[in-house]
Amino acid sequence: TSSANNMDFTKCYSPKYFTRFVSKTSIFGKSLAIASTDVIGLSDPGISLKDLDLPLLTDLKIISSFDTRQPEMDILRNWNTPGLRSMTISNFIPPLSQHNASLTWLRISLGRSTNSRARMTTIDVHAFREFLGTCTSLTELHVSLGNIQPATTRRTISRITLPKVEVVSFDILSCIPAVIKVLIEELRFPVASKLDLTFGLSHDHRGHGSLLNSHMRPFFTDEAIFPAVTTLKLHAKCVLTATRFNTGTTPGNISIPFILIGNIRHLTLSIVGLGEIVRANDDVPPLRSLTFEKCDKVDKPWLLDMIEKLEQRRDFGGLEELSIQGCARMEDLKLKCRTIPQG
């Protein structure tokens, strides 16, 4: 399906009509959305989306079917999109293009599916890095990762620097830390100051504390990846897994790996549906602001222990803002030294 000039069109089930429709209407539009369906896929041999001339296009959204892995797909190949600024793509890696350099906002989703039994998707990590390397004007990058594995390749690992990206987010579900590491270890975000991390953790996993640590480690172990990040939003949520039997297990406890985030000065925590938040043995970084959003397991003893750690390192005077929003177990918390806004 496609849309132009923010108008909705009926679904085109004929491949030939689909191609003609996109070619004729999109030349006048500033936004275009294309999605494969159960009836017609973007890799259908009757569809040709090569060599489209879209001089006015500024916003593009392409959603391919979950099992689309054909590298010969024509979509985006040799398109003329000199004004393209924003792009959302799902389950495929776009070809290299000189017009990628005009992008300032990008959302890319790999291996994500509403089907909990969807099979693992293989991605070409080298192609992913090369594509990002052509997006030299990006200021925001948002990546969603699902059940993926890197393709076996002998190509030389290339380091990619994104010199203008200021905001980065990763939403990770069913993707193991080793794959995350392979995907980002050769990426560099020298000026990015804000990082948003979302992790979906399985309900039946008893080692949530170590699991969160292992998922966060690829982002912080090598400081060269995010040397300038000082603002972190950390979301950890419970994800129900498809199991044959209900084992009746309760979520395991979780701890925040402060040892990894020593350079963070502004921290937002959102912990939902998991076990108790246990006190960490790590030193708390010298935070200037601390925000809790919808943390259903964070309680007063945990927060008071955290504040005590700040006082011990004589950095508590630097804490300028403490905000609690939607945290039932801390609704009546009062600190003499701070006025806490309640959400």
Short mmCIF file of C-alpha atoms in Angstrom, two decimals:
data_model
loop_
_atom_site.label_atom_id
_atom_site.label_comp_id
_atom_site.label_asym_id
_atom_site.label_seq_id
_atom_site.Cartn_x
_atom_site.Cartn_y
_atom_site.Cartn_z
CA THR A 1 0.00 0.00 0.00
CA SER A 2 1.15 3.57 -0.48
CA SER A 3 0.03 7.06 0.45
CA ALA A 4 0.98 10.47 -0.86
CA ASN A 5 0.23 14.02 0.33
CA ASN A 6 -1.17 12.49 3.53
CA MET A 7 -4.05 10.93 1.59
CA ASP A 8 -5.15 7.34 2.15
CA PHE A 9 -5.56 5.04 -0.84
CA THR A 10 -7.15 1.61 -0.99
CA LYS A 11 -4.84 -1.40 -1.01
CA CYS A 12 -3.51 -2.37 -4.41
CA TYR A 13 -3.57 -6.12 -4.84
CA SER A 14 -2.31 -6.22 -8.42
CA PRO A 15 1.50 -5.94 -8.62
CA LYS A 16 1.43 -4.13 -11.97
CA TYR A 17 -1.21 -1.67 -10.80
CA PHE A 18 0.72 -1.16 -7.56
CA THR A 19 3.87 -0.17 -9.46
CA ARG A 20 2.00 2.16 -11.78
CA PHE A 21 0.11 3.70 -8.87
CA VAL A 22 3.28 4.52 -6.91
CA SER A 23 5.04 5.88 -9.98
CA LYS A 24 2.18 8.20 -10.91
CA THR A 25 1.16 9.53 -7.50
CA SER A 26 4.32 9.73 -5.45
CA ILE A 27 6.03 12.24 -7.72
CA PHE A 28 3.71 14.92 -6.30
CA GLY A 29 3.90 13.92 -2.65
CA LYS A 30 6.08 14.93 0.25
CA SER A 31 5.39 11.74 2.19
CA LEU A 32 5.17 8.15 1.00
CA ALA A 33 4.38 4.93 2.86
CA ILE A 34 4.80 1.48 1.31
CA ALA A 35 4.00 -1.77 3.07
CA SER A 36 3.88 -5.39 1.99
CA THR A 37 0.84 -7.46 2.91
CA ASP A 38 -0.05 -11.13 3.06
CA VAL A 39 -1.31 -10.81 -0.51
CA ILE A 40 1.53 -8.86 -2.07
CA GLY A 41 5.12 -8.64 -0.93
CA LEU A 42 7.72 -6.04 -1.86
CA SER A 43 9.78 -8.78 -3.50
CA ASP A 44 6.90 -9.82 -5.79
CA PRO A 45 8.33 -10.25 -9.34
CA GLY A 46 5.51 -8.13 -10.71
CA ILE A 47 6.57 -5.09 -8.73
CA SER A 48 9.27 -2.75 -9.92
CA LEU A 49 10.15 0.20 -7.75
CA LYS A 50 13.47 1.07 -9.35
CA ASP A 51 14.40 4.46 -10.71
CA LEU A 52 11.57 6.47 -9.13
CA ASP A 53 11.90 10.24 -9.42
CA LEU A 54 10.66 11.77 -6.15
CA PRO A 55 12.08 15.30 -6.02
CA LEU A 56 9.62 16.58 -3.38
CA LEU A 57 9.75 13.59 -1.04
CA THR A 58 10.78 14.47 2.53
CA ASP A 59 9.29 11.62 4.59
CA LEU A 60 9.44 7.91 3.66
CA LYS A 61 8.12 4.83 5.46
CA ILE A 62 8.72 1.28 4.20
CA ILE A 63 7.44 -1.76 6.06
CA SER A 64 8.40 -5.08 4.49
CA SER A 65 7.11 -8.50 5.45
CA PHE A 66 8.98 -10.25 8.27
CA ASP A 67 10.43 -12.95 5.99
CA THR A 68 11.62 -10.60 3.25
CA ARG A 69 15.32 -11.35 2.80
CA GLN A 70 15.82 -11.14 -0.98
CA PRO A 71 18.81 -8.84 -1.62
CA GLU A 72 17.60 -8.14 -5.15
CA MET A 73 14.59 -6.12 -4.00
CA ASP A 74 14.21 -3.04 -6.20
CA ILE A 75 12.86 -0.77 -3.52
CA LEU A 76 14.92 2.42 -3.06
CA ARG A 77 17.32 1.35 -5.80
CA ASN A 78 18.32 4.35 -7.92
CA TRP A 79 15.61 6.55 -6.44
CA ASN A 80 15.99 10.31 -6.85
CA THR A 81 15.13 11.74 -3.41
CA PRO A 82 17.26 14.86 -2.95
CA GLY A 83 14.95 16.29 -0.27
CA LEU A 84 14.53 13.18 1.88
CA ARG A 85 14.85 14.06 5.57
CA SER A 86 13.03 11.36 7.54
CA MET A 87 12.85 7.59 6.96
CA THR A 88 11.27 4.65 8.79
CA ILE A 89 12.19 1.18 7.52
CA SER A 90 11.36 -2.28 8.77
CA ASN A 91 13.04 -5.65 8.21
CA PHE A 92 15.43 -4.80 5.42
CA ILE A 93 18.57 -2.77 4.94
CA PRO A 94 18.36 -0.09 2.24
CA PRO A 95 20.89 0.10 -0.59
CA LEU A 96 23.62 2.70 -0.60
CA SER A 97 22.63 6.04 -2.12
CA GLN A 98 24.05 9.53 -2.33
CA HIS A 99 20.69 10.85 -1.11
CA ASN A 100 21.05 9.05 2.22
CA ALA A 101 23.30 11.96 3.14
CA SER A 102 20.26 14.26 3.38
CA LEU A 103 18.58 12.18 6.11
CA THR A 104 18.41 13.81 9.54
CA TRP A 105 16.02 11.31 11.25
CA LEU A 106 16.04 7.52 10.89
CA ARG A 107 14.12 4.67 12.50
CA ILE A 108 15.16 1.15 11.50
CA SER A 109 13.62 -2.08 12.77
CA LEU A 110 15.24 -5.49 12.25
CA GLY A 111 13.78 -8.86 13.18
CA ARG A 112 10.72 -7.48 14.93
CA SER A 113 7.41 -9.28 14.43
CA THR A 114 4.04 -9.50 16.16
CA ASN A 115 4.29 -13.27 15.72
CA SER A 116 5.94 -14.66 18.89
CA ARG A 117 6.92 -17.83 16.98
CA ALA A 118 8.56 -16.00 14.09
CA ARG A 119 11.84 -17.56 13.06
CA MET A 120 15.20 -15.91 13.47
CA THR A 121 16.20 -13.37 10.83
CA THR A 122 19.75 -13.19 9.47
CA ILE A 123 21.10 -9.71 8.77
CA ASP A 124 24.20 -8.50 7.01
CA VAL A 125 25.99 -6.46 9.68
CA HIS A 126 28.45 -5.07 7.14
CA ALA A 127 25.57 -3.80 4.96
CA PHE A 128 23.92 -2.27 8.05
CA ARG A 129 27.10 -0.39 8.95
CA GLU A 130 27.72 0.72 5.37
CA PHE A 131 24.18 2.08 5.09
CA LEU A 132 24.54 4.06 8.31
CA GLY A 133 27.89 5.35 7.06
CA THR A 134 26.15 7.07 4.14
CA CYS A 135 23.73 8.88 6.49
CA THR A 136 26.21 11.61 7.33
CA SER A 137 23.64 14.27 8.31
CA LEU A 138 21.72 12.19 10.84
CA THR A 139 20.92 13.90 14.14
CA GLU A 140 18.57 11.20 15.51
CA LEU A 141 18.84 7.42 15.17
CA HIS A 142 16.29 4.95 16.54
CA VAL A 143 16.95 1.21 16.24
CA SER A 144 14.63 -1.69 17.15
CA LEU A 145 16.12 -5.18 17.32
CA GLY A 146 14.30 -8.50 17.56
CA ASN A 147 15.22 -12.10 16.93
CA ILE A 148 18.25 -11.59 14.67
CA GLN A 149 21.61 -13.17 14.03
CA PRO A 150 24.56 -11.80 12.02
CA ALA A 151 25.28 -13.36 8.65
CA THR A 152 28.59 -15.16 8.26
CA THR A 153 30.89 -12.87 6.34
CA ARG A 154 34.60 -12.56 5.61
CA ARG A 155 34.46 -8.93 4.67
CA THR A 156 36.71 -6.50 6.50
CA ILE A 157 35.15 -4.88 9.55
CA SER A 158 34.75 -1.17 8.91
CA ARG A 159 34.44 1.49 11.59
CA ILE A 160 31.58 3.92 10.99
CA THR A 161 31.39 7.36 12.58
CA LEU A 162 28.11 9.29 12.70
CA PRO A 163 29.43 12.79 13.41
CA LYS A 164 26.14 14.67 13.89
CA VAL A 165 23.93 12.21 15.75
CA GLU A 166 22.84 13.74 19.07
CA VAL A 167 20.06 11.35 20.12
CA VAL A 168 20.23 7.53 19.93
CA SER A 169 17.69 4.93 21.04
CA PHE A 170 17.75 1.14 21.02
CA ASP A 171 14.64 -0.95 21.69
CA ILE A 172 15.79 -4.54 22.16
CA LEU A 173 13.61 -7.63 22.34
CA SER A 174 14.76 -11.26 21.96
CA CYS A 175 18.21 -10.16 20.84
CA ILE A 176 21.13 -11.64 22.76
CA PRO A 177 23.98 -9.40 24.02
CA ALA A 178 26.56 -11.05 21.72
CA VAL A 179 24.57 -9.94 18.67
CA ILE A 180 24.14 -6.43 20.07
CA LYS A 181 27.90 -6.22 20.52
CA VAL A 182 28.61 -7.29 16.94
CA LEU A 183 26.11 -4.75 15.64
CA ILE A 184 27.40 -1.67 17.46
CA GLU A 185 31.04 -2.36 18.35
CA GLU A 186 32.36 -0.57 15.26
CA LEU A 187 29.92 2.35 15.43
CA ARG A 188 30.99 5.72 16.82
CA PHE A 189 28.71 8.53 18.05
CA PRO A 190 31.18 11.25 19.07
CA VAL A 191 28.65 14.01 19.91
CA ALA A 192 25.60 11.99 21.02
CA SER A 193 24.57 13.23 24.47
CA LYS A 194 21.27 11.34 24.91
CA LEU A 195 20.82 7.57 24.91
CA ASP A 196 17.51 5.76 25.34
CA LEU A 197 17.70 2.00 26.03
CA THR A 198 14.68 -0.30 26.23
CA PHE A 199 15.10 -3.97 27.11
CA GLY A 200 12.39 -6.60 27.06
CA LEU A 201 13.31 -9.26 29.63
CA SER A 202 11.63 -12.65 29.78
CA HIS A 203 9.23 -13.26 32.67
CA ASP A 204 10.64 -16.72 33.35
CA HIS A 205 14.30 -15.65 33.51
CA ARG A 206 15.56 -15.81 37.11
CA GLY A 207 18.77 -13.84 36.55
CA HIS A 208 17.35 -10.46 35.56
CA GLY A 209 20.08 -8.58 37.41
CA SER A 210 22.90 -10.13 35.42
CA LEU A 211 20.77 -10.15 32.26
CA LEU A 212 20.27 -6.39 32.38
CA ASN A 213 23.98 -5.95 33.01
CA SER A 214 24.92 -8.13 30.03
CA HIS A 215 22.49 -6.28 27.73
CA MET A 216 23.83 -2.88 28.78
CA ARG A 217 27.49 -3.85 28.64
CA PRO A 218 27.94 -3.55 24.81
CA PHE A 219 26.88 0.10 25.00
CA PHE A 220 29.24 1.17 27.79
CA THR A 221 32.27 -1.13 27.96
CA ASP A 222 33.98 0.68 25.08
CA GLU A 223 33.74 4.38 25.90
CA ALA A 224 34.69 5.25 22.32
CA ILE A 225 31.18 4.31 21.12
CA PHE A 226 29.34 6.93 23.20
CA PRO A 227 32.04 9.23 24.62
CA ALA A 228 29.72 12.21 25.16
CA VAL A 229 26.54 10.58 26.53
CA THR A 230 25.48 12.15 29.83
CA THR A 231 21.70 11.56 29.67
CA LEU A 232 20.37 8.02 29.90
CA LYS A 233 16.80 6.74 29.84
CA LEU A 234 16.72 3.11 30.89
CA HIS A 235 13.54 1.09 30.39
CA ALA A 236 13.35 -2.55 31.47
CA LYS A 237 10.07 -4.36 31.03
CA CYS A 238 8.72 -7.86 31.44
CA VAL A 239 7.99 -9.77 28.25
CA LEU A 240 5.81 -12.84 28.37
CA THR A 241 7.36 -15.66 26.38
CA ALA A 242 5.41 -18.29 24.49
CA THR A 243 5.78 -21.49 26.49
CA ARG A 244 3.87 -24.73 26.28
CA PHE A 245 3.28 -24.95 30.00
CA ASN A 246 2.72 -22.28 32.63
CA THR A 247 5.50 -22.92 35.12
CA GLY A 248 4.18 -20.39 37.62
CA THR A 249 7.60 -18.81 38.13
CA THR A 250 7.84 -15.30 39.46
CA PRO A 251 10.12 -12.67 37.90
CA GLY A 252 13.65 -12.60 39.27
CA ASN A 253 15.11 -9.64 41.13
CA ILE A 254 16.88 -6.94 39.20
CA SER A 255 19.71 -4.54 39.95
CA ILE A 256 20.92 -1.44 38.13
CA PRO A 257 24.55 -1.82 36.95
CA PHE A 258 25.76 1.63 38.03
CA ILE A 259 29.34 0.52 37.45
CA LEU A 260 28.70 0.80 33.69
CA ILE A 261 27.27 4.33 33.68
CA GLY A 262 29.83 6.39 35.55
CA ASN A 263 29.63 9.24 33.02
CA ILE A 264 25.84 9.63 33.26
CA ARG A 265 24.60 12.83 34.95
CA HIS A 266 20.88 12.68 34.08
CA LEU A 267 19.21 9.30 34.65
CA THR A 268 15.62 8.20 34.04
CA LEU A 269 14.56 4.74 35.21
CA SER A 270 11.44 2.86 34.16
CA ILE A 271 11.24 -0.70 35.52
CA VAL A 272 7.92 -2.43 34.86
CA GLY A 273 6.63 -5.94 35.58
CA LEU A 274 9.88 -7.39 36.89
CA GLY A 275 10.97 -8.53 40.35
CA GLU A 276 12.24 -6.47 43.25
CA ILE A 277 14.88 -3.82 42.62
CA VAL A 278 17.76 -4.87 44.84
CA ARG A 279 20.41 -2.59 46.26
CA ALA A 280 23.56 -2.40 44.18
CA ASN A 281 27.08 -2.70 45.50
CA ASP A 282 28.34 -0.30 42.83
CA ASP A 283 29.04 3.37 43.44
CA VAL A 284 26.28 5.65 42.19
CA PRO A 285 27.48 8.17 39.57
CA PRO A 286 27.39 11.88 40.55
CA LEU A 287 23.91 12.51 39.16
CA ARG A 288 22.47 15.97 38.62
CA SER A 289 18.95 14.70 37.94
CA LEU A 290 17.17 11.45 38.74
CA THR A 291 13.72 10.53 37.41
CA PHE A 292 11.55 7.50 38.14
CA GLU A 293 8.76 6.77 35.67
CA LYS A 294 6.25 3.98 36.33
CA CYS A 295 8.62 1.94 38.47
CA ASP A 296 6.26 -0.52 40.11
CA LYS A 297 8.94 -2.24 42.21
CA VAL A 298 11.17 0.63 43.31
CA ASP A 299 10.57 1.37 46.97
CA LYS A 300 11.66 3.91 49.57
CA PRO A 301 14.51 1.83 51.11
CA TRP A 302 16.12 1.43 47.68
CA LEU A 303 15.95 5.16 46.94
CA LEU A 304 17.20 6.13 50.41
CA ASP A 305 20.11 3.72 50.00
CA MET A 306 20.94 5.35 46.68
CA ILE A 307 20.86 8.84 48.23
CA GLU A 308 23.08 7.62 51.05
CA LYS A 309 25.63 6.45 48.49
CA LEU A 310 25.57 9.92 46.90
CA GLU A 311 26.12 11.52 50.29
CA GLN A 312 29.06 9.24 51.01
CA ARG A 313 30.83 10.41 47.88
CA ARG A 314 29.99 14.05 48.68
CA ASP A 315 28.20 14.50 45.38
CA PHE A 316 24.68 14.81 46.76
CA GLY A 317 24.93 18.59 46.52
CA GLY A 318 25.05 18.20 42.77
CA LEU A 319 21.65 16.48 42.61
CA GLU A 320 19.43 19.31 41.37
CA GLU A 321 16.27 17.40 40.49
CA LEU A 322 14.51 14.32 41.84
CA SER A 323 11.26 13.41 40.08
CA ILE A 324 8.90 10.53 40.83
CA GLN A 325 6.08 9.83 38.39
CA GLY A 326 3.63 6.96 38.61
CA CYS A 327 5.52 4.96 41.28
CA ALA A 328 2.92 3.67 43.74
CA ARG A 329 5.40 2.47 46.36
CA MET A 330 6.99 5.93 46.69
CA GLU A 331 3.90 8.14 46.58
CA ASP A 332 4.24 9.28 50.21
CA LEU A 333 8.02 9.67 50.17
CA LYS A 334 9.26 12.95 51.59
CA LEU A 335 12.79 14.22 51.88
CA LYS A 336 13.60 17.19 54.03
CA CYS A 337 16.26 18.35 51.63
CA ARG A 338 14.18 18.23 48.46
CA THR A 339 10.68 18.89 47.21
CA ILE A 340 9.75 15.93 45.06
CA PRO A 341 7.24 16.46 42.23
CA GLN A 342 4.64 13.69 42.25
CA GLY A 343 3.33 12.29 38.94
#
